[in-house]
Amino acid sequence: MPVEKYETITVDVKSGVCVVTLNRPGKLNAINEKMSDELRAVHRWVEKSESVNVVVLNGNGRAFCVGFDLQEADDSDSIPGVLENRKILESDLELIMGFWHCSKPTISAVQGYCLAGGCELALACDITIAAENAYFGEPELRFGVGIGCMILPWLTGPKQAKELYFTGNDRVTAQRALSMGLINQVVPEGDALRKALEMAREIAVMDTDAMMMTKKAVNRSYEIMGMQQGMSM
């Protein structure tokens, strides 16, 4: 187990499955600077740990995650310029894609709202399981902020990605997300984490080297098509 004491997440490891829970339910699990730092620490630990074969990401409370904490940014004494904003977006991209690039399989279990950076975080996982009460969306442009991770076009195609970006629709149902190819399964309300853990346990007993090489091969096909370069600021 990681030795750090976390404030904004919880981490539990059992039988090769590492469950990471976003734990700011009062803020609908909005990602603040502390959570960002703690998720990065978990990324580093998971890569080195021989006790972890698969990662499950979920959120505590009535939302998976509503994105980055805009209130924290508003409370800042300084107003970032263009270059500083670019650095922030690059940092956000690195955090989110950490789940895509993780050498171990990653599964997100989504309930409630899954928006903006939270949506990107869930979709960057290898497998996404959503409850019937899940709502996805990318409302950043409505608030005049940049989109940290342009992963949608790579999952659903440019037409539907542009629709979601341009309209800022934050009520995309789990069934529509499934039809768009954004997620893998829709399960009854309250069952997302249970189903994710069930799948994670099946994956955890497989050969770890073969699993890592398979994931690397799939991801490499996207890299050849220019995914990382296309998403870079």
PDB file of C-alpha atoms in Angstrom:
ATOM      1  CA  MET A   1       0.000   0.000   0.000  1.00  0.00           C
ATOM      2  CA  PRO A   2       1.165   3.583  -0.591  1.00  0.00           C
ATOM      3  CA  VAL A   3       2.464   5.143   2.595  1.00  0.00           C
ATOM      4  CA  GLU A   4       1.017   8.631   2.004  1.00  0.00           C
ATOM      5  CA  LYS A   5      -1.955   9.885   4.009  1.00  0.00           C
ATOM      6  CA  TYR A   6      -4.425  11.198   1.465  1.00  0.00           C
ATOM      7  CA  GLU A   7      -6.866  14.054   2.030  1.00  0.00           C
ATOM      8  CA  THR A   8      -8.913  14.006  -1.179  1.00  0.00           C
ATOM      9  CA  ILE A   9      -8.817  10.359  -2.281  1.00  0.00           C
ATOM     10  CA  THR A  10      -8.797   6.921  -0.710  1.00  0.00           C
ATOM     11  CA  VAL A  11      -6.736   3.972  -1.927  1.00  0.00           C
ATOM     12  CA  ASP A  12      -7.428   0.331  -1.151  1.00  0.00           C
ATOM     13  CA  VAL A  13      -5.631  -2.714  -2.563  1.00  0.00           C
ATOM     14  CA  LYS A  14      -6.923  -6.261  -2.375  1.00  0.00           C
ATOM     15  CA  SER A  15      -6.043  -9.307  -4.481  1.00  0.00           C
ATOM     16  CA  GLY A  16      -4.272  -7.250  -7.130  1.00  0.00           C
ATOM     17  CA  VAL A  17      -7.066  -4.682  -7.495  1.00  0.00           C
ATOM     18  CA  CYS A  18      -6.296  -1.079  -6.517  1.00  0.00           C
ATOM     19  CA  VAL A  19      -9.471   0.924  -5.866  1.00  0.00           C
ATOM     20  CA  VAL A  20      -8.942   4.686  -6.058  1.00  0.00           C
ATOM     21  CA  THR A  21     -11.899   6.721  -4.802  1.00  0.00           C
ATOM     22  CA  LEU A  22     -12.230  10.451  -5.416  1.00  0.00           C
ATOM     23  CA  ASN A  23     -13.275  11.673  -1.984  1.00  0.00           C
ATOM     24  CA  ARG A  24     -14.569  15.248  -2.001  1.00  0.00           C
ATOM     25  CA  PRO A  25     -18.298  14.421  -2.010  1.00  0.00           C
ATOM     26  CA  GLY A  26     -19.263  17.844  -0.673  1.00  0.00           C
ATOM     27  CA  LYS A  27     -17.705  19.368  -3.812  1.00  0.00           C
ATOM     28  CA  LEU A  28     -19.018  16.602  -6.102  1.00  0.00           C
ATOM     29  CA  ASN A  29     -15.413  15.345  -6.229  1.00  0.00           C
ATOM     30  CA  ALA A  30     -14.141  18.398  -8.102  1.00  0.00           C
ATOM     31  CA  ILE A  31     -10.411  18.096  -8.727  1.00  0.00           C
ATOM     32  CA  ASN A  32      -8.436  20.655  -6.743  1.00  0.00           C
ATOM     33  CA  GLU A  33      -4.673  21.029  -6.635  1.00  0.00           C
ATOM     34  CA  LYS A  34      -4.369  18.635  -3.696  1.00  0.00           C
ATOM     35  CA  MET A  35      -6.359  15.906  -5.455  1.00  0.00           C
ATOM     36  CA  SER A  36      -4.286  16.394  -8.585  1.00  0.00           C
ATOM     37  CA  ASP A  37      -1.083  15.923  -6.598  1.00  0.00           C
ATOM     38  CA  GLU A  38      -2.437  12.850  -4.826  1.00  0.00           C
ATOM     39  CA  LEU A  39      -3.600  11.205  -8.059  1.00  0.00           C
ATOM     40  CA  ARG A  40      -0.146  11.763  -9.544  1.00  0.00           C
ATOM     41  CA  ALA A  41       1.396  10.127  -6.476  1.00  0.00           C
ATOM     42  CA  VAL A  42      -0.885   7.113  -6.972  1.00  0.00           C
ATOM     43  CA  HIS A  43       0.119   6.940 -10.663  1.00  0.00           C
ATOM     44  CA  ARG A  44       3.781   6.719  -9.664  1.00  0.00           C
ATOM     45  CA  TRP A  45       3.153   4.156  -6.948  1.00  0.00           C
ATOM     46  CA  VAL A  46       0.977   1.909  -9.148  1.00  0.00           C
ATOM     47  CA  GLU A  47       3.671   1.783 -11.833  1.00  0.00           C
ATOM     48  CA  LYS A  48       6.223   0.517  -9.311  1.00  0.00           C
ATOM     49  CA  SER A  49       3.967  -1.743  -7.272  1.00  0.00           C
ATOM     50  CA  GLU A  50       4.040  -5.495  -7.810  1.00  0.00           C
ATOM     51  CA  SER A  51       0.862  -5.857  -5.738  1.00  0.00           C
ATOM     52  CA  VAL A  52      -1.330  -4.000  -8.262  1.00  0.00           C
ATOM     53  CA  ASN A  53      -2.526  -5.625 -11.482  1.00  0.00           C
ATOM     54  CA  VAL A  54      -5.525  -3.412 -12.264  1.00  0.00           C
ATOM     55  CA  VAL A  55      -6.844  -0.011 -11.117  1.00  0.00           C
ATOM     56  CA  VAL A  56     -10.497   0.882 -10.483  1.00  0.00           C
ATOM     57  CA  LEU A  57     -11.382   4.589 -10.305  1.00  0.00           C
ATOM     58  CA  ASN A  58     -14.653   5.765  -8.759  1.00  0.00           C
ATOM     59  CA  GLY A  59     -16.165   8.690  -6.910  1.00  0.00           C
ATOM     60  CA  ASN A  60     -17.637   8.914  -3.416  1.00  0.00           C
ATOM     61  CA  GLY A  61     -21.169  10.294  -3.167  1.00  0.00           C
ATOM     62  CA  ARG A  62     -23.720  11.329  -5.770  1.00  0.00           C
ATOM     63  CA  ALA A  63     -21.251  12.274  -8.521  1.00  0.00           C
ATOM     64  CA  PHE A  64     -18.222  10.664 -10.104  1.00  0.00           C
ATOM     65  CA  CYS A  65     -16.482  14.005 -10.677  1.00  0.00           C
ATOM     66  CA  VAL A  66     -17.611  17.395 -11.996  1.00  0.00           C
ATOM     67  CA  GLY A  67     -14.194  18.406 -13.312  1.00  0.00           C
ATOM     68  CA  PHE A  68     -11.537  20.751 -12.054  1.00  0.00           C
ATOM     69  CA  ASP A  69     -12.379  22.988  -9.097  1.00  0.00           C
ATOM     70  CA  LEU A  70     -13.153  26.385 -10.634  1.00  0.00           C
ATOM     71  CA  GLN A  71     -13.845  27.860  -7.199  1.00  0.00           C
ATOM     72  CA  GLU A  72     -10.233  27.192  -6.209  1.00  0.00           C
ATOM     73  CA  ALA A  73      -9.092  29.056  -9.329  1.00  0.00           C
ATOM     74  CA  ASP A  74     -11.478  31.947  -8.588  1.00  0.00           C
ATOM     75  CA  ASP A  75     -10.103  32.230  -5.053  1.00  0.00           C
ATOM     76  CA  SER A  76      -6.551  32.653  -6.358  1.00  0.00           C
ATOM     77  CA  ASP A  77      -4.992  36.097  -5.908  1.00  0.00           C
ATOM     78  CA  SER A  78      -3.419  36.046  -9.369  1.00  0.00           C
ATOM     79  CA  ILE A  79      -5.052  35.924 -12.797  1.00  0.00           C
ATOM     80  CA  PRO A  80      -3.086  33.563 -15.065  1.00  0.00           C
ATOM     81  CA  GLY A  81      -1.966  34.862 -18.442  1.00  0.00           C
ATOM     82  CA  VAL A  82      -2.004  32.990 -21.725  1.00  0.00           C
ATOM     83  CA  LEU A  83       1.251  31.112 -21.095  1.00  0.00           C
ATOM     84  CA  GLU A  84       0.256  30.221 -17.549  1.00  0.00           C
ATOM     85  CA  ASN A  85      -3.125  28.965 -18.754  1.00  0.00           C
ATOM     86  CA  ARG A  86      -1.338  26.812 -21.295  1.00  0.00           C
ATOM     87  CA  LYS A  87       0.832  25.286 -18.576  1.00  0.00           C
ATOM     88  CA  ILE A  88      -2.280  24.546 -16.512  1.00  0.00           C
ATOM     89  CA  LEU A  89      -3.990  22.805 -19.437  1.00  0.00           C
ATOM     90  CA  GLU A  90      -0.834  20.804 -20.191  1.00  0.00           C
ATOM     91  CA  SER A  91      -0.688  19.730 -16.548  1.00  0.00           C
ATOM     92  CA  ASP A  92      -4.371  18.745 -16.626  1.00  0.00           C
ATOM     93  CA  LEU A  93      -3.780  16.708 -19.796  1.00  0.00           C
ATOM     94  CA  GLU A  94      -0.847  14.886 -18.203  1.00  0.00           C
ATOM     95  CA  LEU A  95      -2.924  14.019 -15.133  1.00  0.00           C
ATOM     96  CA  ILE A  96      -5.885  12.698 -17.114  1.00  0.00           C
ATOM     97  CA  MET A  97      -3.834  10.733 -19.619  1.00  0.00           C
ATOM     98  CA  GLY A  98      -1.965   9.120 -16.747  1.00  0.00           C
ATOM     99  CA  PHE A  99      -4.844   6.633 -16.611  1.00  0.00           C
ATOM    100  CA  TRP A 100      -4.573   6.012 -20.372  1.00  0.00           C
ATOM    101  CA  HIS A 101      -0.806   5.528 -20.270  1.00  0.00           C
ATOM    102  CA  CYS A 102      -0.769   3.505 -17.038  1.00  0.00           C
ATOM    103  CA  SER A 103       0.892   0.164 -17.773  1.00  0.00           C
ATOM    104  CA  LYS A 104      -1.821  -1.591 -15.748  1.00  0.00           C
ATOM    105  CA  PRO A 105      -5.440  -1.839 -16.983  1.00  0.00           C
ATOM    106  CA  THR A 106      -7.690   0.930 -15.647  1.00  0.00           C
ATOM    107  CA  ILE A 107     -11.463   0.793 -15.129  1.00  0.00           C
ATOM    108  CA  SER A 108     -13.728   3.710 -14.213  1.00  0.00           C
ATOM    109  CA  ALA A 109     -17.034   3.180 -12.396  1.00  0.00           C
ATOM    110  CA  VAL A 110     -19.318   6.163 -12.976  1.00  0.00           C
ATOM    111  CA  GLN A 111     -22.438   7.275 -11.150  1.00  0.00           C
ATOM    112  CA  GLY A 112     -24.157  10.658 -11.209  1.00  0.00           C
ATOM    113  CA  TYR A 113     -22.511  13.612 -12.908  1.00  0.00           C
ATOM    114  CA  CYS A 114     -19.308  12.985 -14.845  1.00  0.00           C
ATOM    115  CA  LEU A 115     -18.392  16.329 -16.370  1.00  0.00           C
ATOM    116  CA  ALA A 116     -15.533  18.284 -17.947  1.00  0.00           C
ATOM    117  CA  GLY A 117     -12.199  17.077 -16.543  1.00  0.00           C
ATOM    118  CA  GLY A 118     -14.074  14.377 -14.654  1.00  0.00           C
ATOM    119  CA  CYS A 119     -15.584  13.109 -17.891  1.00  0.00           C
ATOM    120  CA  GLU A 120     -12.155  13.070 -19.507  1.00  0.00           C
ATOM    121  CA  LEU A 121     -10.733  11.242 -16.484  1.00  0.00           C
ATOM    122  CA  ALA A 122     -13.374   8.512 -16.747  1.00  0.00           C
ATOM    123  CA  LEU A 123     -13.003   8.152 -20.513  1.00  0.00           C
ATOM    124  CA  ALA A 124      -9.190   7.993 -20.312  1.00  0.00           C
ATOM    125  CA  CYS A 125      -9.541   4.706 -18.434  1.00  0.00           C
ATOM    126  CA  ASP A 126      -9.366   1.554 -20.542  1.00  0.00           C
ATOM    127  CA  ILE A 127     -12.880   0.460 -19.593  1.00  0.00           C
ATOM    128  CA  THR A 128     -15.772   2.632 -18.402  1.00  0.00           C
ATOM    129  CA  ILE A 129     -18.845   1.225 -16.676  1.00  0.00           C
ATOM    130  CA  ALA A 130     -21.695   3.644 -15.990  1.00  0.00           C
ATOM    131  CA  ALA A 131     -24.815   3.441 -13.881  1.00  0.00           C
ATOM    132  CA  GLU A 132     -28.167   4.356 -15.406  1.00  0.00           C
ATOM    133  CA  ASN A 133     -28.151   7.614 -13.430  1.00  0.00           C
ATOM    134  CA  ALA A 134     -24.829   8.768 -14.919  1.00  0.00           C
ATOM    135  CA  TYR A 135     -24.666  11.959 -16.975  1.00  0.00           C
ATOM    136  CA  PHE A 136     -21.670  12.867 -19.101  1.00  0.00           C
ATOM    137  CA  GLY A 137     -20.731  16.238 -20.571  1.00  0.00           C
ATOM    138  CA  GLU A 138     -18.055  18.719 -21.626  1.00  0.00           C
ATOM    139  CA  PRO A 139     -19.421  22.132 -20.546  1.00  0.00           C
ATOM    140  CA  GLU A 140     -16.063  23.959 -20.390  1.00  0.00           C
ATOM    141  CA  LEU A 141     -16.763  26.378 -23.248  1.00  0.00           C
ATOM    142  CA  ARG A 142     -19.881  27.618 -21.447  1.00  0.00           C
ATOM    143  CA  PHE A 143     -17.578  28.860 -18.692  1.00  0.00           C
ATOM    144  CA  GLY A 144     -14.968  30.321 -21.015  1.00  0.00           C
ATOM    145  CA  VAL A 145     -12.247  27.843 -20.094  1.00  0.00           C
ATOM    146  CA  GLY A 146     -10.192  25.525 -22.252  1.00  0.00           C
ATOM    147  CA  ILE A 147     -10.720  21.795 -22.633  1.00  0.00           C
ATOM    148  CA  GLY A 148      -7.813  20.056 -20.943  1.00  0.00           C
ATOM    149  CA  CYS A 149      -7.977  16.731 -22.758  1.00  0.00           C
ATOM    150  CA  MET A 150      -9.408  16.418 -26.285  1.00  0.00           C
ATOM    151  CA  ILE A 151     -10.047  12.698 -25.972  1.00  0.00           C
ATOM    152  CA  LEU A 152     -13.616  12.692 -27.327  1.00  0.00           C
ATOM    153  CA  PRO A 153     -12.748  12.763 -31.062  1.00  0.00           C
ATOM    154  CA  TRP A 154     -10.566   9.682 -30.602  1.00  0.00           C
ATOM    155  CA  LEU A 155     -13.398   7.734 -29.007  1.00  0.00           C
ATOM    156  CA  THR A 156     -16.532   8.849 -30.832  1.00  0.00           C
ATOM    157  CA  GLY A 157     -15.416  10.754 -33.947  1.00  0.00           C
ATOM    158  CA  PRO A 158     -15.282  14.464 -34.833  1.00  0.00           C
ATOM    159  CA  LYS A 159     -18.985  15.095 -35.511  1.00  0.00           C
ATOM    160  CA  GLN A 160     -20.287  13.997 -32.144  1.00  0.00           C
ATOM    161  CA  ALA A 161     -17.249  15.367 -30.308  1.00  0.00           C
ATOM    162  CA  LYS A 162     -17.811  18.824 -31.787  1.00  0.00           C
ATOM    163  CA  GLU A 163     -21.499  18.688 -30.885  1.00  0.00           C
ATOM    164  CA  LEU A 164     -20.699  17.964 -27.249  1.00  0.00           C
ATOM    165  CA  TYR A 165     -17.927  20.560 -27.095  1.00  0.00           C
ATOM    166  CA  PHE A 166     -19.805  23.344 -28.902  1.00  0.00           C
ATOM    167  CA  THR A 167     -23.144  22.930 -27.094  1.00  0.00           C
ATOM    168  CA  GLY A 168     -21.656  22.274 -23.674  1.00  0.00           C
ATOM    169  CA  ASN A 169     -24.302  19.595 -23.141  1.00  0.00           C
ATOM    170  CA  ASP A 170     -23.930  18.282 -19.592  1.00  0.00           C
ATOM    171  CA  ARG A 171     -26.860  15.837 -19.673  1.00  0.00           C
ATOM    172  CA  VAL A 172     -25.606  13.107 -21.986  1.00  0.00           C
ATOM    173  CA  THR A 173     -27.248   9.970 -20.636  1.00  0.00           C
ATOM    174  CA  ALA A 174     -25.399   6.741 -20.036  1.00  0.00           C
ATOM    175  CA  GLN A 175     -27.377   5.087 -22.825  1.00  0.00           C
ATOM    176  CA  ARG A 176     -26.407   7.777 -25.326  1.00  0.00           C
ATOM    177  CA  ALA A 177     -22.777   7.621 -24.175  1.00  0.00           C
ATOM    178  CA  LEU A 178     -22.911   3.873 -24.813  1.00  0.00           C
ATOM    179  CA  SER A 179     -24.349   4.371 -28.307  1.00  0.00           C
ATOM    180  CA  MET A 180     -21.545   6.857 -29.050  1.00  0.00           C
ATOM    181  CA  GLY A 181     -18.851   4.389 -28.039  1.00  0.00           C
ATOM    182  CA  LEU A 182     -17.730   6.449 -25.048  1.00  0.00           C
ATOM    183  CA  ILE A 183     -18.393   3.754 -22.453  1.00  0.00           C
ATOM    184  CA  ASN A 184     -18.509  -0.044 -22.309  1.00  0.00           C
ATOM    185  CA  GLN A 185     -21.552  -0.931 -20.237  1.00  0.00           C
ATOM    186  CA  VAL A 186     -24.633   0.557 -18.584  1.00  0.00           C
ATOM    187  CA  VAL A 187     -25.713  -1.089 -15.333  1.00  0.00           C
ATOM    188  CA  PRO A 188     -28.515  -0.416 -12.836  1.00  0.00           C
ATOM    189  CA  GLU A 189     -28.102   2.531 -10.483  1.00  0.00           C
ATOM    190  CA  GLY A 190     -25.818   1.585  -7.604  1.00  0.00           C
ATOM    191  CA  ASP A 191     -24.133  -1.271  -9.473  1.00  0.00           C
ATOM    192  CA  ALA A 192     -21.299   0.498 -11.325  1.00  0.00           C
ATOM    193  CA  LEU A 193     -18.585  -0.094  -8.728  1.00  0.00           C
ATOM    194  CA  ARG A 194     -19.719  -3.666  -8.061  1.00  0.00           C
ATOM    195  CA  LYS A 195     -19.576  -4.492 -11.770  1.00  0.00           C
ATOM    196  CA  ALA A 196     -16.208  -2.745 -12.165  1.00  0.00           C
ATOM    197  CA  LEU A 197     -14.753  -4.745  -9.274  1.00  0.00           C
ATOM    198  CA  GLU A 198     -16.143  -7.958 -10.716  1.00  0.00           C
ATOM    199  CA  MET A 199     -14.411  -7.245 -14.021  1.00  0.00           C
ATOM    200  CA  ALA A 200     -11.229  -6.092 -12.275  1.00  0.00           C
ATOM    201  CA  ARG A 201     -10.956  -9.368 -10.367  1.00  0.00           C
ATOM    202  CA  GLU A 202     -11.239 -11.293 -13.640  1.00  0.00           C
ATOM    203  CA  ILE A 203      -8.441  -9.187 -15.151  1.00  0.00           C
ATOM    204  CA  ALA A 204      -6.209  -9.286 -12.058  1.00  0.00           C
ATOM    205  CA  VAL A 205      -5.577 -13.043 -12.291  1.00  0.00           C
ATOM    206  CA  MET A 206      -4.332 -12.927 -15.875  1.00  0.00           C
ATOM    207  CA  ASP A 207      -0.657 -12.848 -16.845  1.00  0.00           C
ATOM    208  CA  THR A 208       0.526  -9.335 -16.035  1.00  0.00           C
ATOM    209  CA  ASP A 209       3.249  -9.144 -18.677  1.00  0.00           C
ATOM    210  CA  ALA A 210       0.907 -10.282 -21.442  1.00  0.00           C
ATOM    211  CA  MET A 211      -1.712  -7.807 -20.226  1.00  0.00           C
ATOM    212  CA  MET A 212       0.735  -4.894 -20.220  1.00  0.00           C
ATOM    213  CA  MET A 213       2.056  -5.725 -23.677  1.00  0.00           C
ATOM    214  CA  THR A 214      -1.477  -5.989 -25.060  1.00  0.00           C
ATOM    215  CA  LYS A 215      -2.457  -2.615 -23.633  1.00  0.00           C
ATOM    216  CA  LYS A 216       0.757  -1.088 -24.942  1.00  0.00           C
ATOM    217  CA  ALA A 217       0.063  -2.446 -28.431  1.00  0.00           C
ATOM    218  CA  VAL A 218      -3.471  -1.024 -28.506  1.00  0.00           C
ATOM    219  CA  ASN A 219      -2.294   2.365 -27.235  1.00  0.00           C
ATOM    220  CA  ARG A 220       0.571   2.399 -29.724  1.00  0.00           C
ATOM    221  CA  SER A 221      -1.899   2.225 -32.613  1.00  0.00           C
ATOM    222  CA  TYR A 222      -3.400   5.495 -31.380  1.00  0.00           C
ATOM    223  CA  GLU A 223       0.047   7.028 -30.997  1.00  0.00           C
ATOM    224  CA  ILE A 224       0.861   6.127 -34.611  1.00  0.00           C
ATOM    225  CA  MET A 225      -2.293   8.004 -35.625  1.00  0.00           C
ATOM    226  CA  GLY A 226      -1.024  11.033 -33.696  1.00  0.00           C
ATOM    227  CA  MET A 227      -3.285  10.981 -30.655  1.00  0.00           C
ATOM    228  CA  GLN A 228      -0.865  12.478 -28.127  1.00  0.00           C
ATOM    229  CA  GLN A 229       0.417  15.085 -30.563  1.00  0.00           C
ATOM    230  CA  GLY A 230      -3.135  15.982 -31.545  1.00  0.00           C
ATOM    231  CA  MET A 231      -4.158  16.564 -27.929  1.00  0.00           C
ATOM    232  CA  SER A 232      -1.058  18.567 -26.979  1.00  0.00           C
ATOM    233  CA  MET A 233      -1.483  22.289 -26.548  1.00  0.00           C
TER     234      MET A 233
END
